[in-house]
mmCIF file of C-alpha atoms and ligand atoms in Angstrom:
data_model
loop_
_atom_site.group_PDB
_atom_site.id
_atom_site.type_symbol
_atom_site.label_atom_id
_atom_site.label_comp_id
_atom_site.label_asym_id
_atom_site.label_seq_id
_atom_site.Cartn_x
_atom_site.Cartn_y
_atom_site.Cartn_z
ATOM 1 C CA MET A 1 45.910 59.780 -59.730
ATOM 2 C CA HIS A 2 42.756 59.810 -61.874
ATOM 3 C CA ALA A 3 39.872 57.988 -60.116
ATOM 4 C CA ASP A 4 39.337 55.584 -63.057
ATOM 5 C CA LEU A 5 42.905 54.245 -62.930
ATOM 6 C CA ASP A 6 43.909 51.134 -61.030
ATOM 7 C CA ARG A 7 47.465 52.372 -60.837
ATOM 8 C CA VAL A 8 49.904 54.696 -62.548
ATOM 9 C CA LEU A 9 52.647 52.963 -64.535
ATOM 10 C CA ILE A 10 54.681 55.938 -65.769
ATOM 11 C CA GLU A 11 54.439 59.484 -64.421
ATOM 12 C CA ALA A 12 54.650 62.563 -66.629
ATOM 13 C CA PRO A 13 58.188 63.648 -65.633
ATOM 14 C CA ALA A 14 59.578 60.175 -66.413
ATOM 15 C CA ILE A 15 57.827 60.223 -69.791
ATOM 16 C CA ALA A 16 59.266 63.653 -70.608
ATOM 17 C CA GLN A 17 62.792 62.593 -69.720
ATOM 18 C CA ARG A 18 62.642 59.384 -71.729
ATOM 19 C CA VAL A 19 61.066 61.033 -74.784
ATOM 20 C CA ALA A 20 63.911 63.578 -74.922
ATOM 21 C CA GLU A 21 66.454 60.756 -74.680
ATOM 22 C CA LEU A 22 64.656 58.754 -77.373
ATOM 23 C CA ALA A 23 64.746 61.715 -79.764
ATOM 24 C CA ARG A 24 68.519 61.844 -79.346
ATOM 25 C CA GLN A 25 68.750 58.082 -80.008
ATOM 26 C CA VAL A 26 66.683 58.377 -83.176
ATOM 27 C CA LEU A 27 68.797 61.265 -84.492
ATOM 28 C CA ASP A 28 72.051 59.487 -83.540
ATOM 29 C CA GLU A 29 71.044 56.504 -85.594
ATOM 30 C CA TRP A 30 70.222 58.578 -88.685
ATOM 31 C CA LYS A 31 73.524 60.408 -88.299
ATOM 32 C CA ASP A 32 75.317 57.398 -89.822
ATOM 33 C CA ALA A 33 73.371 57.661 -93.081
ATOM 34 C CA PRO A 34 75.525 58.452 -96.121
ATOM 35 C CA GLY A 35 75.806 62.255 -96.338
ATOM 36 C CA GLY A 36 75.016 62.846 -92.633
ATOM 37 C CA THR A 37 71.642 63.279 -90.912
ATOM 38 C CA PRO A 38 69.020 63.349 -93.682
ATOM 39 C CA GLU A 39 65.776 65.293 -93.647
ATOM 40 C CA ILE A 40 63.335 63.137 -91.674
ATOM 41 C CA THR A 41 59.662 62.623 -92.493
ATOM 42 C CA PRO A 42 57.826 61.774 -89.255
ATOM 43 C CA VAL A 43 54.601 59.808 -89.782
ATOM 44 C CA PRO A 44 52.648 59.849 -86.496
ATOM 45 C CA LEU A 45 49.825 57.309 -86.418
ATOM 46 C CA MET A 46 46.625 59.019 -85.383
ATOM 47 C CA THR A 47 45.115 59.288 -82.963
ATOM 48 C CA GLY A 48 46.970 57.542 -80.161
ATOM 49 C CA SER A 49 50.450 58.897 -80.889
ATOM 50 C CA PHE A 50 49.606 62.594 -81.199
ATOM 51 C CA ILE A 51 50.906 63.670 -77.783
ATOM 52 C CA PHE A 52 54.001 61.462 -77.955
ATOM 53 C CA ALA A 53 54.764 62.658 -81.493
ATOM 54 C CA ALA A 54 54.267 66.314 -80.533
ATOM 55 C CA ASP A 55 56.750 65.973 -77.684
ATOM 56 C CA LEU A 56 59.244 63.823 -79.626
ATOM 57 C CA ILE A 57 59.547 66.055 -82.695
ATOM 58 C CA ARG A 58 60.111 69.137 -80.558
ATOM 59 C CA HIS A 59 63.417 67.534 -79.575
ATOM 60 C CA MET A 60 64.335 67.280 -83.272
ATOM 61 C CA PRO A 61 65.381 70.735 -84.430
ATOM 62 C CA GLN A 62 66.061 69.974 -88.116
ATOM 63 C CA MET A 63 63.834 70.695 -91.100
ATOM 64 C CA MET A 64 60.975 68.219 -91.422
ATOM 65 C CA GLN A 65 57.603 67.756 -93.064
ATOM 66 C CA ILE A 66 55.188 65.840 -90.844
ATOM 67 C CA GLN A 67 52.720 63.522 -92.578
ATOM 68 C CA LEU A 68 49.844 62.082 -90.589
ATOM 69 C CA MET A 69 48.413 58.628 -91.058
ATOM 70 C CA SER A 70 45.102 57.696 -89.499
ATOM 71 C CA VAL A 71 44.840 54.106 -88.288
ATOM 72 C CA SER A 72 42.372 52.371 -86.019
ATOM 73 C CA SER A 73 42.309 48.897 -84.552
ATOM 74 C CA TYR A 74 40.411 49.223 -81.264
ATOM 75 C CA PRO A 75 37.116 50.901 -82.195
ATOM 76 C CA GLY A 76 34.930 52.103 -79.301
ATOM 77 C CA THR A 77 34.924 49.949 -76.199
ATOM 78 C CA ALA A 78 36.999 47.059 -77.611
ATOM 79 C CA THR A 79 40.160 46.270 -75.640
ATOM 80 C CA THR A 80 41.489 43.719 -78.113
ATOM 81 C CA SER A 81 42.425 44.456 -81.718
ATOM 82 C CA GLN A 82 39.581 44.273 -84.256
ATOM 83 C CA GLY A 83 41.765 44.369 -87.386
ATOM 84 C CA VAL A 84 43.762 47.291 -88.760
ATOM 85 C CA HIS A 85 42.111 50.008 -90.840
ATOM 86 C CA ILE A 86 44.145 52.750 -92.565
ATOM 87 C CA ASP A 87 41.856 55.712 -93.236
ATOM 88 C CA ARG A 88 43.219 57.294 -96.417
ATOM 89 C CA ARG A 89 40.876 60.288 -96.305
ATOM 90 C CA LYS A 90 42.312 61.298 -92.936
ATOM 91 C CA SER A 91 45.950 60.712 -93.937
ATOM 92 C CA ASN A 92 48.180 63.185 -95.745
ATOM 93 C CA VAL A 93 51.107 60.908 -96.610
ATOM 94 C CA PRO A 94 52.186 61.530 -100.241
ATOM 95 C CA ASP A 95 51.761 58.596 -102.623
ATOM 96 C CA ASP A 96 55.376 59.060 -103.656
ATOM 97 C CA LEU A 97 57.955 59.035 -100.844
ATOM 98 C CA THR A 98 60.979 58.609 -103.105
ATOM 99 C CA GLY A 99 64.156 59.712 -101.331
ATOM 100 C CA ARG A 100 62.418 60.308 -97.991
ATOM 101 C CA HIS A 101 63.597 58.960 -94.633
ATOM 102 C CA VAL A 102 60.393 58.033 -92.852
ATOM 103 C CA LEU A 103 60.034 57.768 -89.079
ATOM 104 C CA VAL A 104 56.801 55.980 -88.120
ATOM 105 C CA ILE A 105 55.665 57.059 -84.644
ATOM 106 C CA ASP A 106 53.124 54.923 -82.785
ATOM 107 C CA ASP A 107 51.761 54.868 -79.263
ATOM 108 C CA ILE A 108 51.945 51.175 -78.380
ATOM 109 C CA LEU A 109 53.150 47.925 -79.865
ATOM 110 C CA ASP A 110 50.778 45.112 -78.942
ATOM 111 C CA SER A 111 50.218 42.418 -81.606
ATOM 112 C CA GLY A 112 52.323 44.273 -84.180
ATOM 113 C CA SER A 113 49.553 44.206 -86.792
ATOM 114 C CA THR A 114 49.306 48.014 -86.930
ATOM 115 C CA LEU A 115 53.016 48.550 -87.577
ATOM 116 C CA ARG A 116 53.061 45.653 -90.038
ATOM 117 C CA ALA A 117 50.178 47.094 -92.081
ATOM 118 C CA VAL A 118 51.556 50.632 -91.938
ATOM 119 C CA THR A 119 55.133 49.771 -92.923
ATOM 120 C CA GLU A 120 53.822 47.624 -95.783
ATOM 121 C CA ASP A 121 51.691 50.525 -97.007
ATOM 122 C CA LEU A 122 54.566 53.005 -96.691
ATOM 123 C CA ARG A 123 57.033 50.691 -98.412
ATOM 124 C CA SER A 124 54.765 50.658 -101.474
ATOM 125 C CA ARG A 125 55.360 54.461 -101.716
ATOM 126 C CA ASN A 126 59.084 53.892 -102.364
ATOM 127 C CA PRO A 127 60.818 55.716 -99.459
ATOM 128 C CA GLU A 128 64.608 55.697 -99.099
ATOM 129 C CA ALA A 129 64.287 54.234 -95.556
ATOM 130 C CA ILE A 130 61.688 53.495 -92.896
ATOM 131 C CA LYS A 131 62.375 53.468 -89.155
ATOM 132 C CA THR A 132 59.784 52.783 -86.492
ATOM 133 C CA CYS A 133 59.491 54.096 -82.960
ATOM 134 C CA VAL A 134 56.894 53.369 -80.299
ATOM 135 C CA LEU A 135 56.232 54.901 -76.917
ATOM 136 C CA LEU A 136 55.189 51.626 -75.283
ATOM 137 C CA ARG A 137 55.740 47.946 -75.962
ATOM 138 C CA LYS A 138 53.737 45.307 -74.140
ATOM 139 C CA GLN A 139 55.694 42.489 -72.581
ATOM 140 C CA ARG A 140 53.994 39.717 -74.523
ATOM 141 C CA PRO A 141 55.695 37.372 -77.004
ATOM 142 C CA GLU A 142 54.241 38.858 -80.239
ATOM 143 C CA ALA A 143 55.272 42.384 -79.270
ATOM 144 C CA MET A 144 58.734 41.460 -77.977
ATOM 145 C CA ALA A 145 59.449 39.486 -81.171
ATOM 146 C CA PHE A 146 58.244 42.220 -83.524
ATOM 147 C CA PRO A 147 61.062 44.186 -85.202
ATOM 148 C CA VAL A 148 60.932 47.852 -84.145
ATOM 149 C CA ASP A 149 63.800 50.354 -84.141
ATOM 150 C CA HIS A 150 63.064 52.375 -80.988
ATOM 151 C CA VAL A 151 60.996 51.712 -77.853
ATOM 152 C CA ALA A 152 60.592 54.232 -75.040
ATOM 153 C CA PHE A 153 59.146 51.878 -72.383
ATOM 154 C CA ASP A 154 58.373 48.187 -71.974
ATOM 155 C CA ILE A 155 55.222 47.705 -69.904
ATOM 156 C CA PRO A 156 53.217 44.767 -68.501
ATOM 157 C CA ASP A 157 50.559 43.243 -70.764
ATOM 158 C CA GLU A 158 47.614 45.305 -69.479
ATOM 159 C CA PHE A 159 45.227 47.822 -71.033
ATOM 160 C CA VAL A 160 46.664 51.299 -70.471
ATOM 161 C CA VAL A 161 45.428 54.845 -71.082
ATOM 162 C CA GLY A 162 46.791 58.380 -70.862
ATOM 163 C CA TYR A 163 49.366 60.505 -72.724
ATOM 164 C CA GLY A 164 47.386 60.069 -75.944
ATOM 165 C CA LEU A 165 46.084 56.528 -75.386
ATOM 166 C CA ASP A 166 42.319 56.232 -75.086
ATOM 167 C CA TYR A 167 39.511 54.010 -74.011
ATOM 168 C CA ASN A 168 36.313 54.711 -75.953
ATOM 169 C CA GLY A 169 37.847 58.060 -76.916
ATOM 170 C CA TYR A 170 38.439 59.133 -73.307
ATOM 171 C CA TYR A 171 41.544 59.578 -71.118
ATOM 172 C CA ARG A 172 43.911 60.774 -73.874
ATOM 173 C CA ASN A 173 44.473 63.956 -71.887
ATOM 174 C CA LEU A 174 45.811 62.254 -68.745
ATOM 175 C CA PRO A 175 49.448 63.347 -68.294
ATOM 176 C CA ASP A 176 50.501 59.986 -66.802
ATOM 177 C CA ILE A 177 50.192 56.490 -68.303
ATOM 178 C CA GLY A 178 48.164 54.104 -66.162
ATOM 179 C CA VAL A 179 46.147 50.910 -66.039
ATOM 180 C CA LEU A 180 42.417 51.508 -66.412
ATOM 181 C CA SER A 181 40.323 49.877 -63.676
ATOM 182 C CA GLU A 182 37.959 47.011 -64.530
ATOM 183 C CA LYS A 183 35.199 49.104 -63.028
ATOM 184 C CA ALA A 184 35.835 51.977 -65.472
ATOM 185 C CA ILE A 185 35.995 49.554 -68.425
ATOM 186 C CA GLU A 186 32.641 48.042 -67.422
ATOM 187 C CA ALA A 187 31.050 51.467 -66.851
ATOM 188 C CA HIS A 188 31.757 52.525 -70.474
ATOM 189 C CA ARG A 189 30.225 49.326 -71.815
ATOM 190 C CA LEU A 190 26.853 49.969 -70.156
HETATM 191 P P1 5GP B 1 48.728 46.248 -82.438
HETATM 192 O O1 5GP B 1 48.299 46.514 -83.857
HETATM 193 O O2 5GP B 1 50.219 46.241 -82.234
HETATM 194 O O3 5GP B 1 48.038 45.064 -81.854
HETATM 195 O O4 5GP B 1 48.132 47.402 -81.558
HETATM 196 C C1 5GP B 1 48.540 48.687 -81.705
HETATM 197 C C2 5GP B 1 47.382 49.642 -81.523
HETATM 198 O O5 5GP B 1 46.371 49.123 -80.658
HETATM 199 C C3 5GP B 1 47.912 50.878 -80.847
HETATM 200 O O6 5GP B 1 48.243 51.859 -81.798
HETATM 201 C C4 5GP B 1 46.763 51.302 -79.963
HETATM 202 O O7 5GP B 1 45.934 52.190 -80.656
HETATM 203 C C5 5GP B 1 45.993 50.052 -79.669
HETATM 204 N N1 5GP B 1 46.333 49.502 -78.323
HETATM 205 C C6 5GP B 1 47.014 48.363 -78.067
HETATM 206 N N2 5GP B 1 47.147 48.166 -76.737
HETATM 207 C C7 5GP B 1 46.537 49.213 -76.143
HETATM 208 C C8 5GP B 1 46.349 49.595 -74.761
HETATM 209 O O8 5GP B 1 46.785 48.961 -73.806
HETATM 210 N N3 5GP B 1 45.657 50.738 -74.548
HETATM 211 C C9 5GP B 1 45.171 51.512 -75.561
HETATM 212 N N4 5GP B 1 44.520 52.623 -75.208
HETATM 213 N N5 5GP B 1 45.329 51.193 -76.866
HETATM 214 C C10 5GP B 1 46.012 50.054 -77.148
HETATM 215 MG MG1 MG B 2 46.293 53.590 -82.012
#
């Protein structure tokens, strides 16, 4: 375990297994669309979902064009949301998504404000359909009540890092998902 973690919540092999299963669930659901499985347009939300998205889409063998969207809500050493910002210069989502079946991929569902802002933005681009999938969902009322199509893991309401999730830009490269220690949080704030 990394020295800055309090404890590991989900180890890498469990993540890998669940992500593969989730990809099958996502594809199964699209299968029922009129005309069979459509071409999917994954929209991973940068930066937190990049590792999850990379693993998930490699279990989806069909043709796809990936469009990134850059969103931030926890700048620097904040551990609570500071408001959602969609950075259009760092996004390559086409203005016109007519006919496209969009799959929004995010790292973690907390207050729901990120997914709300993103789906609203995408809807204005006229896609055929939008589905959402998240790696983690926090077990707090706002998150549990928020409508999302696919969730890989429900976790306790704590600040987690690893497998793409950061604190102050660090820890994204940890293969496991774990709870950051208070001591590590304080150390970055100094
Ligand atoms: P929401 O908009 O649902 O409140 O929060 C979603 C975004 O906040 C996520 O995409 C993620 O970037 C960030 N976030 C929420 N909870 C955590 C957490 O426990 N750890 C990390 N590293 N980021 C989080
Ligand atoms: Mg994020």
